[in-house]
Amino acid sequence: MLFDTHAHYDDEAFDADRELLLATLPERNVGLIVNPGCTIDTSRQAVALAEQYEYVYAAVGIHPENCGDFTDSDIDTLRALAQHEKVVAIGEIGLDYYWAENPSREWQQRVLRAQMALAEELHLPVIIHDRDAHADTLSIVKEFPQVRGVFHCYSGSVEDARTLLKMGWMLSFNGAITFKNARKAPEVIVEIPMDRMMIETDSPYLTPVPYRGKRNDSGYVSLVAEKIAEIKGISPEEVERITFENGKRFFAIP
Ligand code: NI
């Protein structure tokens, strides 16, 4: 069975067929899913989905793109949501310097630190989003040595990957590694041990080749496993088995 460690089924792209799609994922060999929230509202929806489907778990957090009107009371709301037994992480949180219209860098950093502190307090791992903000993201996570986490859709250098591995962190990869212009990620995948890697789709985005451009869903995480198998020179079944175990261990899923 495959573990899709990052998918957004609260997204409106799934409004027309969410229930049908989620119900049929086990038949498509998907055994576990983590659905991270990106706002207070989608964090609540992630928890609701986790309540509805045995194989769906939730993470709660505020994404850097959505952190413009963050207030300290949001931390109290996230803390309360995180009490739910199926909330396994704080995420997705991080820094995104790609979009010019995003909240200021200083504000994003403040919101990230507040959520890292919450993860430390609750002894929960974090799911990190880092887009064009490698140096600042790494330096902030280093301020919280008690917190471990995963860089989802890892896009940093081999050197930063080694630093994160030494800190006990995980790296996660998705359909972006199948794209023609993917160069850095395969170099990183060659370097890092299998027991530190997870796979994901980031559904509904980043659909792997040959379905690029279509809506993504967890069934396509098999194509990510196949690509990693090709890069590592092992079988897709081995990638599937190891990443499933890695995900269960990382998120402490029984
Ligand atoms: Ni995401």
PDB file of C-alpha atoms and ligand atoms in Angstrom, residues 6-8 36-38 63 92 127 129 152 174 200 202-203 205, ligand 1:
ATOM      1  CA  HIS A   6       0.562  15.340   1.588  1.00  0.00           C
ATOM      2  CA  ALA A   7      -2.768  15.888  -0.185  1.00  0.00           C
ATOM      3  CA  HIS A   8      -5.367  18.671   0.052  1.00  0.00           C
ATOM      4  CA  PRO A  36      -2.582  19.258   5.850  1.00  0.00           C
ATOM      5  CA  GLY A  37      -4.596  22.423   6.391  1.00  0.00           C
ATOM      6  CA  CYS A  38      -3.467  25.783   4.989  1.00  0.00           C
ATOM      7  CA  HIS A  63       0.379  28.282   5.063  1.00  0.00           C
ATOM      8  CA  GLU A  92       1.553  23.114   6.315  1.00  0.00           C
ATOM      9  CA  ILE A 127       5.260  19.812   7.608  1.00  0.00           C
ATOM     10  CA  HIS A 129       6.632  24.472   2.815  1.00  0.00           C
ATOM     11  CA  HIS A 152       7.503  18.647   1.664  1.00  0.00           C
ATOM     12  CA  ASN A 174       6.066  14.436  -5.345  1.00  0.00           C
ATOM     13  CA  GLU A 200       3.303  12.601  -1.573  1.00  0.00           C
ATOM     14  CA  ASP A 202       0.313  17.619  -3.078  1.00  0.00           C
ATOM     15  CA  SER A 203      -3.061  16.950  -4.730  1.00  0.00           C
ATOM     16  CA  TYR A 205      -1.461  20.166  -7.752  1.00  0.00           C
TER      17      TYR A 205
HETATM   18 NI    NI B   1       0.557  21.482   0.089  1.00  0.00          NI
END
